[in-house]
XYZ file of C-alpha atoms in Angstrom:
652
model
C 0.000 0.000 0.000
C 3.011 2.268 1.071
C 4.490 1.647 -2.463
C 1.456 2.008 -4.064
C 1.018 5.708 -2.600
C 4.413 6.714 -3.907
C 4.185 5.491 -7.279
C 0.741 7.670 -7.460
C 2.862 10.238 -6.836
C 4.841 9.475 -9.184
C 2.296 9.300 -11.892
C 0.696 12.667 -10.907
C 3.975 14.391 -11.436
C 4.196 12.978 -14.942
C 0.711 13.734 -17.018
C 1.550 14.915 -20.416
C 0.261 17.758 -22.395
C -2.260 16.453 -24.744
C -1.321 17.475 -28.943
C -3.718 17.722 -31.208
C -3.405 17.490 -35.101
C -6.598 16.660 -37.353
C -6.416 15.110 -40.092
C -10.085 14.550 -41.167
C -10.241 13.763 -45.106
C -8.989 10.825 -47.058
C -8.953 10.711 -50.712
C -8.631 8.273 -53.612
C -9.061 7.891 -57.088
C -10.728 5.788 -59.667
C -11.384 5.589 -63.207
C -14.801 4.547 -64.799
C -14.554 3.492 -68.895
C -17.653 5.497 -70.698
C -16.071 4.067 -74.395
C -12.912 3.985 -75.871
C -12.254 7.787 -75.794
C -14.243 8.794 -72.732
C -13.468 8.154 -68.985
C -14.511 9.862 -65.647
C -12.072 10.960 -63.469
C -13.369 9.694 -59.654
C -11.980 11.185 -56.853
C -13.875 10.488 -53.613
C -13.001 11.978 -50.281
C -13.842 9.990 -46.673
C -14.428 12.606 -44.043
C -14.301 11.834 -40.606
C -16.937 11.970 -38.360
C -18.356 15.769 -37.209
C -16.506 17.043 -40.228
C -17.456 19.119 -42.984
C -16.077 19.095 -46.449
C -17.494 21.863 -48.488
C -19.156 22.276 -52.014
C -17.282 23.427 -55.347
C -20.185 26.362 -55.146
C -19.693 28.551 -52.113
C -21.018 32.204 -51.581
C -18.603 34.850 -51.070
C -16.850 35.467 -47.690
C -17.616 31.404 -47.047
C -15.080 28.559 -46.359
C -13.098 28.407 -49.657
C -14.392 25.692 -52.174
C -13.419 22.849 -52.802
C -11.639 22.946 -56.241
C -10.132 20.115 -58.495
C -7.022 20.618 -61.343
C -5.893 18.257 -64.098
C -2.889 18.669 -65.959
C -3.692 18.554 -69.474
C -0.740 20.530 -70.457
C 0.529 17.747 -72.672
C -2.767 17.895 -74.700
C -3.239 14.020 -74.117
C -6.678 14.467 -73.206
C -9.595 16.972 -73.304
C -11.614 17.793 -70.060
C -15.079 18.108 -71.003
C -17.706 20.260 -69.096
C -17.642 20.785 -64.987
C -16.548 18.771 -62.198
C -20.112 17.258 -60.710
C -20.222 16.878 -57.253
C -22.594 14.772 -55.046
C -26.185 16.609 -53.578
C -24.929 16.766 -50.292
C -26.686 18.988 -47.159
C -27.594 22.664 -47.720
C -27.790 24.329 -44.221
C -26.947 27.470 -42.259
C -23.695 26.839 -41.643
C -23.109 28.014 -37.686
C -19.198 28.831 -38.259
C -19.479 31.152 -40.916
C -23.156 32.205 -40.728
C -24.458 31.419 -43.716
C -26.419 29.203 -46.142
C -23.562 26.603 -47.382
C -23.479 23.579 -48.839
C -21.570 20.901 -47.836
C -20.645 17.280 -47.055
C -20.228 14.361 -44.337
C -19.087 10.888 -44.514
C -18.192 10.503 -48.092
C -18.472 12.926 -51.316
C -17.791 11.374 -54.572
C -16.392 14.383 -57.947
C -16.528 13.124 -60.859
C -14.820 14.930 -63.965
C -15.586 13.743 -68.040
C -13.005 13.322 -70.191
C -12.023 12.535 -73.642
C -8.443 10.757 -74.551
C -6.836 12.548 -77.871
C -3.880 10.038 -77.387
C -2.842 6.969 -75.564
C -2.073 7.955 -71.844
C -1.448 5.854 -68.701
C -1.466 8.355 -65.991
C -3.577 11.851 -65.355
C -2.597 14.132 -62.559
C -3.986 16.654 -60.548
C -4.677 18.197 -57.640
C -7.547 19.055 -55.034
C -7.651 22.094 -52.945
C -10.118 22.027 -50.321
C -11.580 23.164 -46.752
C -12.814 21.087 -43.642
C -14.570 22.480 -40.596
C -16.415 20.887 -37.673
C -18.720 23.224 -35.137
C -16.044 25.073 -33.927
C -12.883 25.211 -35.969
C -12.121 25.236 -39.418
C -8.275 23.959 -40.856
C -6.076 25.989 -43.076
C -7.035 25.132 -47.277
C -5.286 21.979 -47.790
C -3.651 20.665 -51.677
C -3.941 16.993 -52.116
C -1.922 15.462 -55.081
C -4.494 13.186 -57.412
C -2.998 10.324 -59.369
C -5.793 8.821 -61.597
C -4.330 5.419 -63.524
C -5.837 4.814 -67.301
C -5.707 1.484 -68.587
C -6.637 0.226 -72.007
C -7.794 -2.761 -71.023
C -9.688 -2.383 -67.512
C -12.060 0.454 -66.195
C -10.990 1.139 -62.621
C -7.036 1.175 -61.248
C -7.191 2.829 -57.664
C -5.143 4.749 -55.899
C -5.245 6.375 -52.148
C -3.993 9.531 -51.649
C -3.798 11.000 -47.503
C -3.992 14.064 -46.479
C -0.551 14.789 -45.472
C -0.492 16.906 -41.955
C 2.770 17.898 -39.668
C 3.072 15.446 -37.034
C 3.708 16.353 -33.870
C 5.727 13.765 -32.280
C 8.007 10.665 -33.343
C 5.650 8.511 -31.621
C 3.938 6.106 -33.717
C 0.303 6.323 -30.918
C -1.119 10.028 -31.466
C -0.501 12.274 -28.889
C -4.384 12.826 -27.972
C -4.772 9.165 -26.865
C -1.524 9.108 -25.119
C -2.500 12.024 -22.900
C -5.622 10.449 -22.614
C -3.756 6.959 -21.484
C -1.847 9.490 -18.822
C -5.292 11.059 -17.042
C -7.473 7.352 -17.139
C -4.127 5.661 -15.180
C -3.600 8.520 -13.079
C -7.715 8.587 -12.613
C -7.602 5.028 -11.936
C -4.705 4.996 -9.381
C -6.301 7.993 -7.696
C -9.483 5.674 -7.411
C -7.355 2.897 -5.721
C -6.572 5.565 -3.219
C -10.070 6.741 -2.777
C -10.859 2.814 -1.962
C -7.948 3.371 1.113
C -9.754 6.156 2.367
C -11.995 5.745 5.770
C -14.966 6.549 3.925
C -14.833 3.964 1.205
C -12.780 1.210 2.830
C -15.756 -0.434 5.709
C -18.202 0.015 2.827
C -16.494 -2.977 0.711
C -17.722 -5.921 3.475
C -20.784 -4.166 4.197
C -22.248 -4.284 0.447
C -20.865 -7.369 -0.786
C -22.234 -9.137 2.529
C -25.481 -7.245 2.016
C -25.671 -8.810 -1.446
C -24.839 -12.491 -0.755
C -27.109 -12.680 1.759
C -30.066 -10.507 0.750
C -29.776 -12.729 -3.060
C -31.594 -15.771 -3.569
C -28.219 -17.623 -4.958
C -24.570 -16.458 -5.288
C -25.202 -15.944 -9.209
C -27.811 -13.606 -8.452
C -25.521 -11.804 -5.628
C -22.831 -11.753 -8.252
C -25.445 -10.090 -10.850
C -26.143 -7.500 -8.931
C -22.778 -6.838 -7.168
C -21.724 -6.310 -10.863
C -24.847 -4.286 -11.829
C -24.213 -2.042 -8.898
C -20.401 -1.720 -9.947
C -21.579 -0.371 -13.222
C -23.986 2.277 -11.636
C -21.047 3.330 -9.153
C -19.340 3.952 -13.153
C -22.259 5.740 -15.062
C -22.696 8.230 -12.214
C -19.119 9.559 -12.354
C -18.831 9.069 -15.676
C -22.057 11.821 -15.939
C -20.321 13.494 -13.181
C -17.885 13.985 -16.171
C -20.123 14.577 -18.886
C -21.571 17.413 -17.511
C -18.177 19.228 -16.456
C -18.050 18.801 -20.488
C -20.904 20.019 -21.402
C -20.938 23.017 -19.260
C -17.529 24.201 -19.542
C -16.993 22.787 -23.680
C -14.157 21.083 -24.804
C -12.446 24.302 -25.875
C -12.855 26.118 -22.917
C -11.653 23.909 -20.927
C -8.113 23.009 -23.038
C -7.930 27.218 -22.493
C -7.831 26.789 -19.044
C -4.546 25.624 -18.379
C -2.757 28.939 -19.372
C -5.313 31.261 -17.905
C -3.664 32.858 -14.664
C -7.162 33.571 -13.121
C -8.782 29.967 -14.010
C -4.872 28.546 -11.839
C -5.190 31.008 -9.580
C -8.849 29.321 -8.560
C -7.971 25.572 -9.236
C -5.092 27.181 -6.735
C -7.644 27.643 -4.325
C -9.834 24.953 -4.711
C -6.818 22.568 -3.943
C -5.865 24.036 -1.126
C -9.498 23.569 0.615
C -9.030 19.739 -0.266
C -6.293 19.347 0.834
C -6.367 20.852 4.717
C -9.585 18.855 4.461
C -7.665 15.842 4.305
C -5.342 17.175 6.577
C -8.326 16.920 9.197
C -9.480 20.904 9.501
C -13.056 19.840 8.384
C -15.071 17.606 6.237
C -16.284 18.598 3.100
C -19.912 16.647 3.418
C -22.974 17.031 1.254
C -26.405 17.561 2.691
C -27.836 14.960 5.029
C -31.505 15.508 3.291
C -29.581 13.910 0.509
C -28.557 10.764 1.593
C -31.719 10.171 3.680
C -33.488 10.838 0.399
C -31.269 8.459 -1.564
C -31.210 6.065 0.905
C -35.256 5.999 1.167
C -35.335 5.110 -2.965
C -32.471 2.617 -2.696
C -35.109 0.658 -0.608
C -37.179 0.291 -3.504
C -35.131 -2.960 -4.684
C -34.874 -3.805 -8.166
C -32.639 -2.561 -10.378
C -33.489 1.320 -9.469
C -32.527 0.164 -5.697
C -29.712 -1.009 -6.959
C -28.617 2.312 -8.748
C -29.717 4.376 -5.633
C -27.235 2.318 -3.616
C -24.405 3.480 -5.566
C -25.807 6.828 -5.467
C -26.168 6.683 -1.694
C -22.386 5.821 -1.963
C -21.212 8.057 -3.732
C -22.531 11.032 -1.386
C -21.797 9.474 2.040
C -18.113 8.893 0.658
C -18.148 12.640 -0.692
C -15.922 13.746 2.120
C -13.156 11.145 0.947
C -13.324 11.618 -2.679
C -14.732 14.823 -3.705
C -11.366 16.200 -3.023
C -9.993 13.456 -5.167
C -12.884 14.297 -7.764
C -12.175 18.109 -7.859
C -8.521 17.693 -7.919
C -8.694 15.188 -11.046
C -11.380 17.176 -12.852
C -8.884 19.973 -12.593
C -6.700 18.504 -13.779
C -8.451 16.866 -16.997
C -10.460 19.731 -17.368
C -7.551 21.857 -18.114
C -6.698 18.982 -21.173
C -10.074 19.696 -22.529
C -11.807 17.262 -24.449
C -12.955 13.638 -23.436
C -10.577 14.167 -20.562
C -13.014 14.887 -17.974
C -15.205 11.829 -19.181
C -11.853 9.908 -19.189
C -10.688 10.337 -15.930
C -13.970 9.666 -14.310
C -13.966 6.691 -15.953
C -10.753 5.500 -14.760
C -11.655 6.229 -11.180
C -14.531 4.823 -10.769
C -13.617 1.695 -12.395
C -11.010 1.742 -9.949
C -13.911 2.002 -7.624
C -16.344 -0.416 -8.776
C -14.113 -3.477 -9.634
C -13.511 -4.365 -5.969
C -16.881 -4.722 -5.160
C -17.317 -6.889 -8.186
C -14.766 -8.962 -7.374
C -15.657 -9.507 -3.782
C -18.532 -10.280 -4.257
C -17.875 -12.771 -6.519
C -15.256 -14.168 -4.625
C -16.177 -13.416 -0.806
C -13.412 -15.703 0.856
C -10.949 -12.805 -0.194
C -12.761 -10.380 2.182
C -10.786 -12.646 4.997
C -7.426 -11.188 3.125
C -8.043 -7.307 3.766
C -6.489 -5.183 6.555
C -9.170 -4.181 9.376
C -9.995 -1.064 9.171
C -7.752 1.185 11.665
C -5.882 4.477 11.690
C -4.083 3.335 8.754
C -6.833 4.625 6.312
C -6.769 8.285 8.035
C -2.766 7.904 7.242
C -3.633 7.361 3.888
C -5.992 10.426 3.799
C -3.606 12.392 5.028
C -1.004 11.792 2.764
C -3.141 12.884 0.072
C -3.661 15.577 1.248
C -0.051 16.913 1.561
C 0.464 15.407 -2.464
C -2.664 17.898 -2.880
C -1.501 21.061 -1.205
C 2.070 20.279 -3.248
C -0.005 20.202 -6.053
C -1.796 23.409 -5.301
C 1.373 25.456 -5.435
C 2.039 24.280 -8.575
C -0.884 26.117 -10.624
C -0.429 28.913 -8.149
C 3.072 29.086 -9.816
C 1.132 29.126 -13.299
C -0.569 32.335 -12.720
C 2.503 33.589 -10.916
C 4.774 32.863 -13.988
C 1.712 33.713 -17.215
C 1.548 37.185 -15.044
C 4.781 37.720 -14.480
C 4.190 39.170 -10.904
C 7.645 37.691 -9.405
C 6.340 36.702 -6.449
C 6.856 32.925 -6.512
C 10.312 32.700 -8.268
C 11.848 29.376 -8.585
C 13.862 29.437 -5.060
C 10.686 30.252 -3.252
C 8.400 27.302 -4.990
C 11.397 24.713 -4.617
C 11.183 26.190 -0.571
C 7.762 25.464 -0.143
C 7.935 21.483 -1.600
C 10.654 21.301 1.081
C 8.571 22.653 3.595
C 5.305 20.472 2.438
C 7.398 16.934 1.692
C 9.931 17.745 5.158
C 6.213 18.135 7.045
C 4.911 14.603 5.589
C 8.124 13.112 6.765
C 7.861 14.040 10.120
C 4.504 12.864 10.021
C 5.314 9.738 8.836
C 7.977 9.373 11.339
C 4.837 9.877 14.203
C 6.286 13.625 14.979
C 3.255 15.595 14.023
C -0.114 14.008 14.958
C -3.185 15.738 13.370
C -6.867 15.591 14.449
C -8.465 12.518 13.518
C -5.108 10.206 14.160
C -5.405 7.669 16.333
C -2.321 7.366 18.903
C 0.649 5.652 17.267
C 2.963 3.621 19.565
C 4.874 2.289 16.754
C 5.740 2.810 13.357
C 5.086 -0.583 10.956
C 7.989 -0.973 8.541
C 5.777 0.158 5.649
C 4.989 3.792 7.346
C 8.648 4.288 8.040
C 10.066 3.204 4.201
C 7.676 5.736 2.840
C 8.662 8.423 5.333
C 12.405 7.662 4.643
C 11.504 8.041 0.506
C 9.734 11.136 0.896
C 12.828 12.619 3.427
C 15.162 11.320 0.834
C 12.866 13.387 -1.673
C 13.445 16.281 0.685
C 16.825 16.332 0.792
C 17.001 15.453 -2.925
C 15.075 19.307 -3.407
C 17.465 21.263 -1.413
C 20.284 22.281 -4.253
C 17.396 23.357 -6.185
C 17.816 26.084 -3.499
C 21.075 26.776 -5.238
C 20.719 26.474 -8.416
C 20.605 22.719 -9.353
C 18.901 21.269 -12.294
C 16.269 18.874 -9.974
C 15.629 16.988 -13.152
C 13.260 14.528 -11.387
C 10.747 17.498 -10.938
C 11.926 19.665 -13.627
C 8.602 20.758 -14.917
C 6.672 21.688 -11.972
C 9.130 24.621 -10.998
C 9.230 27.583 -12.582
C 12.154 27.581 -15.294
C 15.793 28.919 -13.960
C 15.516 32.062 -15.682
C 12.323 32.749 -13.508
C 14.863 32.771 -10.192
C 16.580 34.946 -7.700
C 19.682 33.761 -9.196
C 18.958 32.613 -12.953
C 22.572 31.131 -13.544
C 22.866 29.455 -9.561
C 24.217 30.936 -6.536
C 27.951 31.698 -6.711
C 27.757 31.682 -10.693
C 30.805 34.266 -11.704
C 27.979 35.515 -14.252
C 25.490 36.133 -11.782
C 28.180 37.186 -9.323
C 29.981 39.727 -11.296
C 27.893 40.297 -14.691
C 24.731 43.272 -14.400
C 21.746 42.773 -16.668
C 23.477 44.770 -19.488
C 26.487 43.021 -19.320
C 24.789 39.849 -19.929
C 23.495 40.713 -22.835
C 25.858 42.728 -24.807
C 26.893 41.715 -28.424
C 23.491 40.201 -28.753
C 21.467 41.498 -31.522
C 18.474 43.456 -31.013
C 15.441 41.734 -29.923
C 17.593 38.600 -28.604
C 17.544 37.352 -24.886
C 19.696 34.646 -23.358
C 17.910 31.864 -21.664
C 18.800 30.855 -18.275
C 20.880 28.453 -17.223
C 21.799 27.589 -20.611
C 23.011 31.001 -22.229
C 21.224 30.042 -25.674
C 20.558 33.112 -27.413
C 16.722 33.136 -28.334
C 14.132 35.770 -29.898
C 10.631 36.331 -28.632
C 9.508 38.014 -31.787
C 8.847 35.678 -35.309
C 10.249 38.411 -37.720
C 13.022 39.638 -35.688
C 14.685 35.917 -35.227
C 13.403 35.402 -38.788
C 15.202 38.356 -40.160
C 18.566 37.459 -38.150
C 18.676 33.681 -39.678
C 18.761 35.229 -42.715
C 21.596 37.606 -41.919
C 23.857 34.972 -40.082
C 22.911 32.353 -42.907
C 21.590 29.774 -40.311
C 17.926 27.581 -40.163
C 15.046 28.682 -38.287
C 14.013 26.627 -35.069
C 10.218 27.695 -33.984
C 9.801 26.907 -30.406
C 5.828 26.886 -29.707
C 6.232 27.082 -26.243
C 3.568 28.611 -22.677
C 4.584 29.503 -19.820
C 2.459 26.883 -17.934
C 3.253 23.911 -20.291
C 4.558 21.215 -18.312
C 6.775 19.559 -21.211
C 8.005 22.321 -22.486
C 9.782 22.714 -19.007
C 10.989 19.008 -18.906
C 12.555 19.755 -22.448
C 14.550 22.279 -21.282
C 15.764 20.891 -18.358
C 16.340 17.579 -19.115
C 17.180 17.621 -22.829
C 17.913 21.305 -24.037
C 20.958 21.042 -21.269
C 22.734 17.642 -22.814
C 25.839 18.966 -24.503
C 25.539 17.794 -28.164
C 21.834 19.478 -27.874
C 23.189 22.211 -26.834
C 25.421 22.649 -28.903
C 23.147 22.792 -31.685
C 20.575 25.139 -30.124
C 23.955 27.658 -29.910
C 25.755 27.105 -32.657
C 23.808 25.881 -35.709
C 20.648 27.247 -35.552
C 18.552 30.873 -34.540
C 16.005 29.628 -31.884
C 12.557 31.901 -31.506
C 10.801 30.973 -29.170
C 6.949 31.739 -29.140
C 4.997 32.012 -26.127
C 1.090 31.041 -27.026
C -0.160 31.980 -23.714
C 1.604 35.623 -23.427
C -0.474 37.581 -22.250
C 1.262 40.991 -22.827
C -1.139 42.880 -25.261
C -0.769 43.476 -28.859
C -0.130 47.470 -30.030
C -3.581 48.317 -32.382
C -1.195 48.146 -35.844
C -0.578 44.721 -34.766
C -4.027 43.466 -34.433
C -5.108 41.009 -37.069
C -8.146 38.914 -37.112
C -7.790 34.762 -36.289
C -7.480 32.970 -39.695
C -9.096 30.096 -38.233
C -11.885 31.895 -36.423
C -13.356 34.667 -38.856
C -14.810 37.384 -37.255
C -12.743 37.218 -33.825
C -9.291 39.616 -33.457
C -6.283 38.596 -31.749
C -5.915 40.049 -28.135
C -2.312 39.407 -26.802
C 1.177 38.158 -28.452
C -0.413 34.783 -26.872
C -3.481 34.798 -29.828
C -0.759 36.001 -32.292
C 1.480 33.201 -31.674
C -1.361 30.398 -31.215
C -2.989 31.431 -33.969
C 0.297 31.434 -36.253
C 0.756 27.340 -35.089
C -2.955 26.821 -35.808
C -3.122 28.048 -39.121
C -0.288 26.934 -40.676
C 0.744 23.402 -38.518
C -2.584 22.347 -37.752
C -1.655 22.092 -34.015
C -2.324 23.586 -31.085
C -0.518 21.693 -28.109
C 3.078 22.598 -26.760
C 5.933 22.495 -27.192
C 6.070 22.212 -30.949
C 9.171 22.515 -32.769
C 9.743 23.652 -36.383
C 12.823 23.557 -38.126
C 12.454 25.887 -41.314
C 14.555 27.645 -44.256
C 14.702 31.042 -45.212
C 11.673 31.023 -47.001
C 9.552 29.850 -44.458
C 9.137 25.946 -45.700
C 10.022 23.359 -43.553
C 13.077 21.303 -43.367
C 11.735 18.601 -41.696
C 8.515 17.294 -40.194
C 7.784 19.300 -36.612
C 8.645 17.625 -33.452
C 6.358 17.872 -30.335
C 7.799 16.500 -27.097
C 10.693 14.284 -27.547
C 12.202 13.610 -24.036
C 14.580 10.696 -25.740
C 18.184 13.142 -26.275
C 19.298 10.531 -29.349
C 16.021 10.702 -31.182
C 15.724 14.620 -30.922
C 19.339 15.297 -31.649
C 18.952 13.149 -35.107
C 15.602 15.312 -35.479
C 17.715 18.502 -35.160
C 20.906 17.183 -37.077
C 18.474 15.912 -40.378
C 16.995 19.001 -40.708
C 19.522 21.186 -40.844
C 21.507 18.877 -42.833
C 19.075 19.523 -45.504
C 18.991 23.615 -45.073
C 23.224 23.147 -45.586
């Protein structure tokens, strides 16, 4: 159990930023035989579902049309008449506004033509728009190869949309992140089950079922059965943060100061809860009320049960609840649903399993002090937690108040305090008295002083690569380049950055030179005769840090990020405002004007990468085109240095 408790805090400290990149149309190509000298051209697209491909015909100020090219410059063939299209749906279209037609699922062009000449192979292209309810993508161009043969009527092809991916991982980064918040949910559940609100309850219900069934199959139906209704009521619990908030909002979240500066808040209640200040209880009326229907028997008894659950347990894991919806909801999407999901599975399955098996109920623990240990635990790993988004809207405002010294201080303070308590020198108010200490309480106290002392060069200046992305980043520090550095010592502000060129900054601890401004850094590559390196980056993006300080620092990286290349670096959450002559309205989002440099920079990786998650990385020529496909986070050094050493072998 011990273990388990550390390696959940392990897994908290490691959730990864979810990416996004959309790649919603397919297309391929066919060939249908009218006679000898006549052929259609086929090209169908596959759209994905809640996507919107749209007609050749569009009204003015719409999504641009789709729009088809064949290469008959060698006069091989003739094209006759217009590209028909399918009927598809005419409807007000609620992105732009207007009457538009378009299509879902499948739309099939076809184009007549008639062969002069023998010829194998036609080419052309497709340029086209997608949109679903809330976004649209940038105009896309899709090479079409259609295949002509004399003696058959149909040779197909497939041709893929071709998007910038945005990681070397072969699993896309939207279902890894959404691997990271179900285990972390489903962990977190396992410790909700170790709390003394949940724990008695596992006996109680599986006995009540074997003995109130007629048969052990039937106890076992229903155990299950009330397992599943313990899962659709977080699950909704889920659904509705969703639905309230929207999956938009909510990915915003994570790099608005004032939405931290709450979650800040809310943490901190939970977690002096579990430290024993007070409970956090729904009403009585409730429970009485849910306990009256779960009387009822049946399956709606069944589902009342689990509802009656749920709120007399409330003062054990809504704090586990709130902090994971924070959490999720600030990764936006099916995240919320996700990590409800996971912990109430977590949840349900031992009541399942008990009741199926009920000899194991002789293996568990007694319940005891142990489970308010448990509690309280959490509840330090909480108020750590806390401090981190409180450090969010600290660093996104720039305020200074909770440099990187300060933060690494307070973890010491929080993990030295769980130590102690561990070690039975700080009793709180619902612990029972301890006259020993088992062997499991005292290996997890000696791990988390070990943690402890592991924090206290951080004080200094050192790296702390094991928690590298929860502080804020060295240049965000008392002392930027460590205590006692002969540069921080001995070199002012000016000092530090003469010879640079205008617009440059250095980046603590590493001294690589970087610009915060797209032209500027663009302008200087081309002076100094170097590639571009794009660094989509926030100021509350969690790999972005851990890049930095665990891979941006290996020599032969940085090497490269000094010597061989001009690194901009583009803050998407900035909130510094824009001067009027810079104002420009959202490519992707007619009608609605950037704000800040944050909505200048996110709205430059939108539009033109189709992505919207950090970090990002672009390696790019003089004329803006890539060198190589973008990189997203890439924590193996090997596999990122051969990223960064292929693309700017092909700019040399």
């Amino acid at each position: 159990m011990k273990k388990f408790l550390f390696a959940l805090a392990a897994f908290i400290f490691s959730v990864n930023v979810i990416a996004q990149v959309f790649e919603p149309v397919k297309w391929s190509t066919d060939i249908e035989k009218i006679s000898d000298t006549e052929y259609n051209l086929i090209s169908k697209a596959t759209i994905d579902k809640g996507w919107h491909l749209y007609s050749q015909d569009v009204p003015e100020g719409g999504p641009i049309p789709t729009s088809f090219i064949y290469d008959d410059s060698e006069g091989t063939f003739k094209i006759v008449g217009n590209t028909t299209e399918d009927e598809g749906h005419t409807v007000n279209d609620p992105v732009f506004e207007m009457e538009i037609k378009f299509f879902e699922g499948t739309a099939v062009f076809k184009q007549k033509i008639k062969v002069k000449e023998a010829v194998e192979t036609i080419n052309g292209f497709v340029e086209f728009m997608v949109c679903d309810d809330t976004k649209c993508l940038p105009p896309t161009e899709v090479d079409l190869v259609f295949k002509v043969s004399s003696n058959s009527g149909a040779n197909v092809t497939e041709t893929v949309i071709k998007t910038e991916d945005s990681g070397n991982s072969k699993e896309p980064k939207s279902k890894r992140g959404l691997w990271s918040i179900f285990i972390v949910a489903f962990l977190s559940g396992f410790a909700a089950l170790l709390t003394p609100c949940v724990f008695p309850m596992i006996p109680m219900t599986v006995s009540f079922f074997t003995k109130q069934s007629k048969n052990k199959a039937i106890g076992i139906k229903n155990a299950i059965i009330y397992g599943i209704c313990i899962i659709v009521i977080y699950v909704l619990l889920g659904t509705a943060v969703t639905a309230i908030f929207g999956a938009d909002a909510l990915n915003a979240m994570a790099s608005n100061p004032w939405f931290n500066l709450v979650f800040f808040l809310l943490l901190v209640v939970f977690a002096v809860s579990f430290l024993g200040a007070f409970e956090i209880m729904l009403p009585n009326s409730w429970a009485n009320k849910v306990d009256r229907q779960a009387d009822r028997g049946g399956l709606i008894g069944i589902f009342f049960m689990a509802l009656a659950l749920a709120i007399v347990s409330f003062s054990c894991t809504g704090p586990i609840v709130g902090t994971l919806l924070v959490e999720a909801a600030s990764k936006g999407g099916l995240a919320p649903i996700i990590g409800m999901f996971g912990f109430s599975l977590a949840i349900a399955l031992p009541f399942a399993l008990f009741a199926a098996f009920p000899g194991w109920l002789n293996s568990l623990p007694k319940s005891g002090g142990w489970l308010n240990t448990v509690k309280v635990v959490l509840g330090f790993l909480e108020l750590a937690l806390a401090f981190k988004f409180l450090s969010n809207a600290d660093y996104v405002l720039q305020l200074h108040l909770l440099e990187r010294e300060v933060f690494i201080a307070i973890w010491i303070a929080i993990f030295g305090a769980l130590a102690f308590y561990l070690f039975g020198k700080i009793q709180l108010p619902h612990d029972s008295p301890l006259s020993h200490i088992s062997v499991g309480r005292l290996s997890l106290g000696l791990l988390t002083l070990a943690f402890t002392i592991y924090m206290i060069p951080g004080l200094w200046g050192a790296p702390l690569n094991l928690i590298s992305a929860f502080p804020p980043p060295h240049d965000y520090s008392e002392s930027p380049y460590g205590v006692g550095s002969i540069k921080a010592a001995g070199a002012s502000t000016s000092d530090a950055h003469e010879g640079l060129p205008e617009g440059a900054h250095l980046m603590a601890p590493h001294n690589i030179m970087a610009f915060r401004d797209y032209e500027t850094g663009l302008a200087y590559a081309k002076k100094v005769d170097k590639p571009v390196m794009i660094d989509f980056t926030g100021y509350t993006c969690v790999n972005c840090r851990k890049m930095e300080q665990n891979v941006w620092v290996k020599p032969k990286i940085l090497d490269v990020l000094k010597n061989d290349v001009v690194l901009i670096s583009l803050y998407v959450d900035d909130p510094k405002a824009l001067p009027e002559d810079e104002i420009r309205e959202y490519t992707l989002k007619p009608g609605k004007y950037w704000k800040d440099y944050g909505d200048k920079w996110g709205d430059l990786q939108a539009s033109r990468y189709n992505a919207n998650s950090q970090p990002f990385y672009v390696l790019m020529d003089h004329n803006e085109e890539n060198l190589i496909d973008p990189a997203a986070y890439t924590p193996d050094v090997d596999e990122y240095y051969d990223w960064l050493k292929e693309g700017i072998s092909k700019f040399k």
